[in-house]
Coordinates of C-alpha atoms in Angstrom, one line a residue:
M975 CA 9.6 67.8 -4.9
S976 CA 8.3 67.5 -8.5
I977 CA 4.6 67.7 -7.6
H978 CA 3.4 71.2 -7.0
G979 CA -0.3 70.8 -6.3
I980 CA -3.6 69.9 -8.0
A981 CA -3.9 71.5 -11.4
H982 CA -7.7 70.9 -11.9
Y983 CA -10.3 68.3 -11.6
N984 CA -12.5 67.0 -14.4
F985 CA -16.1 65.8 -14.6
R986 CA -17.5 63.8 -17.5
L987 CA -21.2 64.4 -17.8
S988 CA -24.1 64.2 -20.2
R989 CA -24.7 67.5 -22.0
A990 CA -27.8 68.3 -19.9
L991 CA -26.2 67.6 -16.6
M992 CA -23.1 69.5 -17.7
E993 CA -25.1 72.6 -18.2
E994 CA -26.7 72.3 -14.8
V995 CA -23.3 71.7 -13.1
R996 CA -21.8 74.6 -15.0
A997 CA -24.5 77.0 -13.9
F998 CA -24.2 75.8 -10.3
Y999 CA -20.4 76.3 -10.2
E1000 CA -20.7 79.7 -11.8
T1001 CA -23.7 81.0 -9.8
V1002 CA -23.4 79.2 -6.4
V1003 CA -19.6 78.5 -6.1
G1004 CA -18.4 81.6 -8.0
L1005 CA -16.1 80.1 -10.6
A1006 CA -16.0 81.9 -14.0
P1007 CA -16.0 80.4 -17.5
G1008 CA -12.8 80.9 -19.4
P1009 CA -10.7 79.8 -22.4
R1010 CA -10.7 76.1 -23.3
P1011 CA -8.6 74.5 -26.0
A1012 CA -10.4 73.2 -29.1
F1013 CA -10.7 69.6 -27.9
Q1014 CA -12.8 67.2 -30.0
S1015 CA -15.3 66.9 -27.1
F1016 CA -17.7 69.6 -26.0
G1017 CA -17.0 71.1 -22.6
Y1018 CA -16.1 74.1 -20.4
W1019 CA -13.2 75.2 -18.3
L1020 CA -14.1 77.1 -15.1
Y1021 CA -11.7 79.4 -13.4
A1022 CA -10.8 80.7 -10.0
G1023 CA -9.1 83.9 -10.9
S1024 CA -6.5 83.0 -13.6
Q1025 CA -6.4 79.3 -12.8
D1026 CA -8.6 76.8 -14.5
V1027 CA -9.7 74.5 -11.6
L1028 CA -12.7 72.6 -13.0
H1029 CA -13.0 71.0 -16.4
L1030 CA -16.4 69.8 -17.6
S1031 CA -16.3 67.3 -20.5
E1032 CA -19.2 65.7 -22.4
E1033 CA -19.3 62.0 -21.8
R1034 CA -18.8 59.8 -24.9
P1035 CA -21.6 57.6 -26.2
D1036 CA -19.5 54.5 -25.6
D1037 CA -18.5 55.7 -22.1
P1038 CA -21.5 56.8 -20.2
R1039 CA -20.9 58.0 -16.6
R1040 CA -23.1 57.6 -13.6
S1041 CA -23.6 60.5 -11.3
G1042 CA -23.4 60.5 -7.5
A1043 CA -20.7 60.1 -4.9
D1044 CA -20.6 56.4 -4.1
L1045 CA -17.0 56.0 -5.1
T1046 CA -13.9 56.7 -3.1
F1047 CA -13.8 60.3 -4.2
D1048 CA -15.4 62.3 -1.4
H1049 CA -15.0 66.0 -2.2
V1050 CA -12.9 68.7 -3.6
A1051 CA -11.9 71.6 -1.4
L1052 CA -11.7 75.1 -2.8
A1053 CA -9.7 77.8 -0.9
C1054 CA -12.0 80.8 -0.5
S1055 CA -12.5 84.2 1.1
D1056 CA -15.7 86.1 1.9
W1057 CA -17.5 83.6 3.9
R1058 CA -20.7 85.7 4.2
H1059 CA -20.9 86.1 0.4
H1060 CA -20.7 82.3 -0.1
M1061 CA -23.2 81.6 2.6
A1062 CA -25.6 84.0 0.9
L1063 CA -25.1 82.3 -2.4
L1064 CA -25.7 78.8 -1.0
Q1065 CA -28.8 80.0 0.9
A1066 CA -30.2 81.8 -2.2
A1067 CA -29.8 78.7 -4.2
G1068 CA -31.6 76.6 -1.6
A1069 CA -28.5 74.4 -1.3
T1070 CA -28.3 71.9 1.5
F1071 CA -24.9 72.4 3.3
R1072 CA -23.2 71.9 6.6
E1073 CA -20.7 74.1 8.3
E1074 CA -17.7 72.9 10.3
F1075 CA -14.4 74.2 11.7
V1076 CA -11.0 72.6 11.2
P1077 CA -9.8 71.6 14.7
G1078 CA -6.9 73.6 16.0
S1079 CA -6.8 76.0 13.0
G1080 CA -10.1 77.8 13.3
R1081 CA -10.7 77.6 9.5
R1082 CA -14.3 77.5 8.6
Q1083 CA -15.7 74.9 6.1
L1084 CA -18.9 74.7 4.1
F1085 CA -19.7 71.2 2.7
F1086 CA -22.4 70.5 0.1
R1087 CA -23.0 68.5 -3.1
D1088 CA -23.3 69.8 -6.6
P1089 CA -26.1 68.8 -9.0
A1090 CA -24.2 65.7 -10.1
G1091 CA -23.7 64.6 -6.4
N1092 CA -20.0 65.5 -6.2
G1093 CA -18.9 66.7 -2.8
V1094 CA -17.6 70.2 -2.5
E1095 CA -15.9 72.0 0.4
L1096 CA -15.4 75.7 0.6
I1097 CA -12.7 76.5 3.1
F1098 CA -12.1 79.9 4.6
P1099 CA -9.3 81.4 6.6
A1100 CA -9.5 81.5 10.4
D1101 CA -9.8 85.3 10.5
E1102 CA -13.2 84.9 8.8
A1103 CA -14.5 82.4 11.4

């Protein structure tokens, strides 16, 4: 098969909302800022280990974006470990979240929305359940 997986996802945001989203993904989700090519637009690349997984790009004046999750995109799932740590981060941030389990697998899931309204799932291995 020629497709190997999802490389990253990208949000286009106003500069102010981008800064809020960046801080959320760094502080609450645990992604880290890293190298980004010198594109013409302003933005950030956030990493999980050595992999850039979230790209934040400033919206163009002629292409404003609305925030929220009323489109067909529901959420992105990030494979995680250390459930207790992530629970503590979400609670400390006052984030509203729900916890579920994947039927038959025992994997634990935490679902919440970022400051722009995008859905996020953190999924943990069954041995952390």
